[in-house]
Coordinates of C-alpha atoms in Angstrom, one line a residue:
M1 CA 35.6 -38.4 19.9
I2 CA 33.8 -38.1 16.5
G3 CA 31.2 -40.6 17.6
K4 CA 30.6 -38.7 20.8
N5 CA 30.1 -35.4 19.0
I6 CA 27.7 -37.0 16.6
L7 CA 25.7 -38.3 19.6
Y8 CA 25.7 -34.7 21.1
F9 CA 24.4 -33.4 17.7
F10 CA 21.3 -35.6 17.8
I11 CA 20.4 -35.0 21.4
P12 CA 18.4 -31.7 20.7
F13 CA 16.4 -33.6 18.0
A14 CA 15.7 -36.4 20.4
V15 CA 14.5 -34.0 23.1
T16 CA 12.3 -32.2 20.6
A17 CA 10.8 -35.5 19.3
F18 CA 9.9 -36.8 22.8
T19 CA 8.6 -33.6 24.3
T20 CA 5.1 -34.0 25.6
S21 CA 2.5 -32.3 23.4
P22 CA -0.3 -30.0 24.7
R23 CA -2.6 -33.1 24.7
T24 CA -2.6 -35.2 28.0
L25 CA -2.1 -38.9 27.7
F26 CA -4.0 -41.3 30.0
G27 CA -3.2 -44.9 29.3
K28 CA -4.2 -45.4 25.6
C29 CA -6.6 -42.5 25.5
I30 CA -5.7 -39.1 24.3
I31 CA -7.7 -36.2 25.8
S32 CA -7.5 -33.0 23.7
T33 CA -8.6 -29.6 24.6
P34 CA -12.2 -29.1 23.3
P35 CA -13.0 -26.4 20.8
A36 CA -13.1 -22.9 22.4
T37 CA -16.5 -22.0 21.1
L38 CA -19.4 -24.2 19.9
P39 CA -23.0 -23.4 19.1
T40 CA -25.3 -24.0 22.1
I41 CA -28.2 -26.3 21.4
A42 CA -31.1 -26.4 23.7
S43 CA -33.4 -29.4 23.0
H44 CA -37.1 -29.6 24.1
Q45 CA -38.8 -32.9 23.8
N46 CA -42.5 -33.8 23.7
G47 CA -43.0 -31.9 20.4
R48 CA -41.2 -28.8 21.5
S49 CA -38.9 -27.2 19.0
S50 CA -35.1 -27.1 19.3
V51 CA -33.4 -23.8 19.6
L52 CA -30.0 -23.2 18.1
L53 CA -28.1 -20.2 19.5
F54 CA -25.2 -18.9 17.4
E55 CA -22.8 -16.3 18.5
K56 CA -22.7 -13.1 16.4
E57 CA -20.1 -12.9 13.8
K58 CA -17.0 -11.4 15.3
K59 CA -14.8 -8.8 13.8
K60 CA -11.3 -9.7 12.7
A61 CA -9.0 -10.0 15.7
P62 CA -5.7 -8.0 15.6
F63 CA -3.8 -11.3 15.7
E64 CA -5.2 -12.2 12.3
E65 CA -3.5 -9.2 10.7
A66 CA -0.2 -10.3 12.4
V67 CA -0.7 -13.9 11.0
R68 CA -1.3 -12.5 7.6
S69 CA 1.9 -10.4 7.6
K70 CA 3.8 -13.4 8.9
L71 CA 2.5 -15.6 6.1
V72 CA 3.4 -13.1 3.5
S73 CA 6.9 -12.9 5.0
E74 CA 7.2 -16.6 5.0
S75 CA 6.2 -16.7 1.3
I76 CA 8.9 -14.2 0.5
A77 CA 11.6 -16.0 2.5
P78 CA 10.3 -19.6 2.9
W79 CA 13.5 -21.2 4.2
R80 CA 14.2 -18.7 7.1
T81 CA 12.3 -20.7 9.7
L82 CA 14.0 -23.9 8.7
R83 CA 17.4 -22.2 8.9
L84 CA 16.7 -20.8 12.3
F85 CA 15.7 -24.3 13.5
F86 CA 19.0 -25.7 12.3
Y87 CA 20.9 -22.9 13.9
V88 CA 19.4 -23.6 17.3
A89 CA 19.7 -27.4 16.9
L90 CA 23.3 -27.4 15.7
G91 CA 24.3 -24.8 18.2
S92 CA 22.7 -26.7 21.1
G93 CA 24.5 -29.9 20.0
A94 CA 27.8 -28.1 19.9
F95 CA 27.1 -26.5 23.3
L96 CA 26.3 -29.8 24.9
G97 CA 29.4 -31.4 23.4
G98 CA 31.5 -28.5 24.7
L99 CA 30.0 -28.9 28.2
V100 CA 30.8 -32.6 28.3
T101 CA 34.3 -32.0 27.1
L102 CA 34.8 -29.1 29.6
T103 CA 33.7 -31.4 32.4
G104 CA 36.3 -34.0 31.5
V105 CA 39.0 -31.3 31.3
A106 CA 38.0 -29.9 34.7
A107 CA 38.1 -33.4 36.2
T108 CA 41.6 -34.0 34.8
L109 CA 42.9 -30.6 36.0
S110 CA 41.6 -31.3 39.5
G111 CA 43.7 -34.4 39.8
A112 CA 41.2 -37.1 39.1
P113 CA 42.6 -40.2 37.4
S114 CA 41.8 -40.0 33.7
D115 CA 43.1 -41.0 30.3
V116 CA 41.9 -37.8 28.7
D117 CA 44.3 -36.1 26.3
L118 CA 44.2 -32.4 27.3
N119 CA 45.6 -31.1 24.0
T120 CA 42.9 -32.9 22.1
D121 CA 40.2 -31.7 24.5
Y122 CA 41.4 -28.1 24.2
V123 CA 41.0 -28.4 20.4
N124 CA 37.5 -29.9 20.8
L125 CA 36.5 -27.1 23.2
A126 CA 37.7 -24.5 20.7
I127 CA 35.7 -26.2 17.9
D128 CA 32.5 -26.7 20.0
F129 CA 32.3 -23.2 21.4
G130 CA 33.5 -21.7 18.1
F131 CA 30.5 -23.4 16.4
V132 CA 28.2 -22.1 19.2
A133 CA 29.4 -18.6 18.6
A134 CA 29.1 -18.9 14.8
F135 CA 25.5 -20.3 15.0
A136 CA 24.6 -17.6 17.4
V137 CA 25.8 -14.9 15.0
L138 CA 24.0 -16.5 12.1
F139 CA 20.8 -16.8 14.1
K140 CA 20.9 -13.2 15.2
F141 CA 21.5 -12.0 11.7
D142 CA 18.8 -14.1 10.1
K143 CA 16.3 -13.2 12.9
D144 CA 17.0 -9.5 12.4
Q145 CA 16.5 -9.9 8.7
G146 CA 13.2 -11.6 9.3
I147 CA 12.0 -8.8 11.6
E148 CA 12.9 -6.2 9.1
L149 CA 11.1 -8.1 6.3
Q150 CA 8.0 -8.5 8.4
E151 CA 7.9 -4.7 9.2
N152 CA 8.2 -3.9 5.5
V153 CA 5.4 -6.3 4.7
E154 CA 3.2 -4.7 7.4
I155 CA 3.9 -1.3 6.0
R156 CA 3.0 -2.5 2.5
I157 CA -0.2 -4.1 3.7
Q158 CA -1.2 -0.9 5.5
K159 CA -0.3 1.2 2.4
K160 CA -2.5 -1.1 0.3
K161 CA -5.4 -0.6 2.7
E162 CA -5.0 3.2 2.6
D163 CA -4.8 3.1 -1.2
K164 CA -8.0 1.2 -1.3
V165 CA -9.8 3.8 0.8
I166 CA -8.3 6.6 -1.4
K167 CA -9.5 4.9 -4.6
K168 CA -13.0 4.5 -3.2
G169 CA -13.1 8.2 -2.3
M170 CA -11.8 9.1 -5.8
K171 CA -14.6 7.0 -7.4
E172 CA -17.2 8.7 -5.2
R173 CA -16.0 12.2 -6.2
E174 CA -16.9 11.5 -9.9
S175 CA -20.5 12.3 -9.1
T176 CA -19.5 15.3 -7.1
L177 CA -17.5 16.7 -10.0
G178 CA -20.6 16.5 -12.3
K179 CA -22.5 18.9 -10.0
L180 CA -19.9 21.7 -10.2
M181 CA -20.1 24.7 -12.4
L182 CA -17.9 25.9 -15.3
N183 CA -17.7 29.1 -17.3
I184 CA -17.3 28.1 -20.9
R185 CA -17.0 29.9 -24.2
I186 CA -20.1 29.5 -26.4
S187 CA -19.5 31.6 -29.5
D188 CA -16.8 32.8 -31.8
D189 CA -17.0 36.4 -30.5
G190 CA -16.0 35.2 -27.0
K191 CA -19.3 35.1 -25.2
T192 CA -19.4 32.8 -22.2
Q193 CA -22.0 30.9 -20.2
D194 CA -22.1 29.0 -16.9
A195 CA -23.0 25.4 -17.1
L196 CA -22.9 22.2 -15.0
V197 CA -20.0 19.9 -15.7
E198 CA -22.4 17.0 -16.3
A199 CA -24.3 19.1 -18.8
V200 CA -21.0 20.0 -20.6
Q201 CA -20.2 16.3 -20.7
Q202 CA -23.5 14.9 -21.7
G203 CA -24.8 17.7 -23.9
G204 CA -21.6 19.0 -25.4
K205 CA -19.7 15.7 -25.3
Q206 CA -16.7 17.6 -23.9
H207 CA -13.8 15.9 -22.2
M208 CA -12.0 17.8 -19.5
I209 CA -8.4 18.0 -18.2
I210 CA -8.4 19.8 -14.8
V211 CA -5.0 21.3 -13.9
A212 CA -4.6 22.4 -10.3
G213 CA -1.4 23.9 -8.8
P214 CA 0.5 27.1 -8.1
R215 CA 0.5 30.0 -10.6
S216 CA 3.8 28.9 -12.1
A217 CA 2.5 25.3 -12.7
I218 CA -0.7 26.6 -14.3
R219 CA 1.2 28.9 -16.6
D220 CA 3.5 26.1 -17.8
A221 CA 0.6 23.8 -18.3
L222 CA -1.4 26.3 -20.4
L223 CA 1.7 27.2 -22.4
G224 CA 2.1 23.5 -23.2
A225 CA -1.5 23.1 -24.1
N226 CA -1.4 26.1 -26.4
L227 CA 0.9 24.1 -28.7
L228 CA -1.9 21.6 -29.2
K229 CA -4.9 24.0 -29.4
M230 CA -6.1 22.5 -32.7
E231 CA -6.1 19.0 -31.1
F232 CA -8.3 20.3 -28.3
S233 CA -10.8 21.8 -30.7
M234 CA -11.0 18.7 -32.9
R235 CA -11.2 16.3 -30.0
D236 CA -13.6 18.3 -27.9
V237 CA -11.3 18.7 -24.9
L238 CA -11.7 21.5 -22.3
V239 CA -8.8 22.6 -20.1
V240 CA -9.8 23.7 -16.6
P241 CA -7.1 25.6 -14.6
Y242 CA -7.4 26.0 -10.9
E243 CA -4.8 28.0 -9.0
L244 CA -3.9 26.8 -5.5
D245 CA -2.2 30.1 -4.4
K246 CA -4.8 32.5 -5.7
D247 CA -6.6 35.2 -3.7
E248 CA -9.1 37.8 -4.5
S249 CA -6.5 40.3 -5.7
D250 CA -4.7 38.2 -8.2
K251 CA -7.4 35.8 -9.3
M252 CA -7.8 35.4 -13.0
S253 CA -10.4 37.9 -14.1
R254 CA -13.5 36.3 -15.5
P255 CA -14.6 37.9 -18.8
D256 CA -18.0 39.6 -19.2
A257 CA -20.3 37.3 -21.1
T258 CA -21.8 40.3 -23.0
K259 CA -18.5 41.8 -24.1
G260 CA -16.7 38.7 -25.0
F261 CA -12.9 38.7 -24.7
S262 CA -12.3 42.2 -26.0
G263 CA -11.7 43.7 -22.6
D264 CA -9.9 40.7 -21.1
S265 CA -6.4 41.5 -19.9
R266 CA -5.3 37.9 -19.4
P267 CA -2.5 36.3 -21.6
T268 CA -3.7 34.7 -24.8
W269 CA -3.0 31.1 -23.6
E270 CA -5.6 31.7 -20.8
T271 CA -8.3 33.0 -23.2
Q272 CA -8.3 30.2 -25.7
P273 CA -11.7 28.7 -26.6
Y274 CA -10.7 25.4 -25.0
V275 CA -9.9 27.0 -21.6
A276 CA -12.8 27.0 -19.1
S277 CA -13.0 28.7 -15.8
V278 CA -14.3 27.3 -12.5
V279 CA -17.2 29.2 -11.0
G280 CA -19.6 28.6 -8.1
K281 CA -19.2 26.7 -4.9
G282 CA -17.7 23.3 -4.4
W283 CA -14.5 23.6 -6.4
D284 CA -12.4 24.4 -3.4
E285 CA -13.5 21.3 -1.5
Y286 CA -13.2 19.1 -4.5
I287 CA -9.7 20.2 -5.3
E288 CA -8.6 20.0 -1.7
A289 CA -9.8 16.4 -1.5
E290 CA -7.9 15.5 -4.7
L291 CA -4.8 17.3 -3.5
S292 CA -4.9 15.5 -0.1
D293 CA -5.1 12.1 -1.8
A294 CA -2.3 13.1 -4.2
I295 CA 0.0 14.1 -1.3
K296 CA -0.7 10.8 0.5
Q297 CA 0.5 8.9 -2.6
S298 CA 3.2 11.2 -4.0
G299 CA 4.4 13.4 -1.1
E300 CA 4.6 17.1 -0.5
K301 CA 6.1 17.8 -3.9
V302 CA 2.5 17.8 -5.2
K303 CA 1.9 21.3 -3.8
E304 CA 4.7 22.7 -6.0
E305 CA 4.3 20.5 -9.2
G306 CA 0.5 20.5 -9.2
I307 CA -1.9 17.7 -10.3
A308 CA -3.9 16.9 -13.4
I309 CA -7.2 15.1 -13.5
V310 CA -8.4 13.7 -16.8
V311 CA -12.1 13.3 -17.1
A312 CA -13.9 11.6 -20.1
N313 CA -17.2 12.9 -21.4
T314 CA -18.8 9.8 -19.8
G315 CA -18.0 11.3 -16.4
K316 CA -15.3 8.8 -15.7
I317 CA -11.9 10.0 -14.3
T318 CA -9.5 8.1 -16.5
R319 CA -6.2 9.3 -14.9
R320 CA -4.7 11.4 -12.2
G321 CA -1.2 12.7 -12.5
V322 CA 1.4 14.8 -10.8
G323 CA 3.7 17.3 -12.5
K324 CA 4.1 18.1 -16.1
V325 CA 1.0 17.1 -18.2
P326 CA 1.7 15.0 -21.3
W327 CA -1.1 16.7 -23.3
R328 CA -0.8 14.7 -26.5
D329 CA -0.9 11.4 -24.6
M330 CA -3.8 12.6 -22.5
V331 CA -5.9 13.6 -25.5
A332 CA -5.2 10.2 -27.2
E333 CA -6.2 8.4 -24.0
L334 CA -9.5 10.2 -23.8
E335 CA -10.3 9.2 -27.4
Q336 CA -9.4 5.6 -26.6
E337 CA -11.5 5.7 -23.4
V338 CA -14.6 6.7 -25.2
Q339 CA -14.1 4.2 -28.1
E340 CA -13.0 1.2 -26.2
E341 CA -14.4 2.0 -22.7
G342 CA -11.0 1.0 -21.2
P343 CA -10.5 0.5 -17.5
M344 CA -9.8 3.5 -15.2
D345 CA -6.4 4.1 -13.9
F346 CA -6.5 5.6 -10.4
G347 CA -2.7 5.6 -9.9
F348 CA -0.8 8.8 -9.7
L349 CA 2.0 9.2 -12.3

């Protein structure tokens, strides 16, 4: 009986080994399917030139993306395919052994002369079909795990593509930011002047930290910045607040450049020398684009917590963050960016 079961076990392997391949055999010759697409060559003799016609480069087919995700899944779980193969092979062997045993039992029960021990065959039937059920369960479980893994890989690949597009847009917006206008303080008596961002960066060597969010987030950010006001003055850092929920009635009043800050009713943390105001067109579109990218990466919480955009005086955006701004760390990073020309970090905190 043991020898018979061993024979049944190797039957699926033998069937697989001797299965005819896609190639067709004729005697000793093997005829394979020719390549799907080859360049067409048209020759002209008697001194005439030869013409080589090539097909245009084709775009990546959808199946290439599926193959890529499949390969990534295989690299994460390299033994899954081999396990599935053994589940099928061993399960098939047990199933065939069970069928043969079942045939003998049926013949004995029908009255045919036989030396079969029914008790032993009943045990063998239970073992064979028990293994069939076990391998079927293992195959189903492992297959489902593989499908789930591949779906996760496809999601990650798609997310990576989206992040690449987002980062490209972020890089392009650096030049857009330089063309926007700011209202900055230019004297100790509080007089202000409008200037381009790129002029402030190149001429005044000023770094910028743009804080965009609801009124509460702006207030908390400016209160935190007020604790480091000496650092901003010494390191040439401007803080640019932008309220997302502002309207014409509660917009922060812009001070009169001729009167200074004497008639300004804003809180002191909003009238510090390092605080600049946004003026002119283009800011709404710029902040909206930054906010949209932040929401894609960090979710809807961005609208409540706000975002911070750290810009060096070279015009490079060194960091984008969500939530509370670590002012001291940001100021230190700006100094390091200018001194060492470190790489940009486009990732949201």
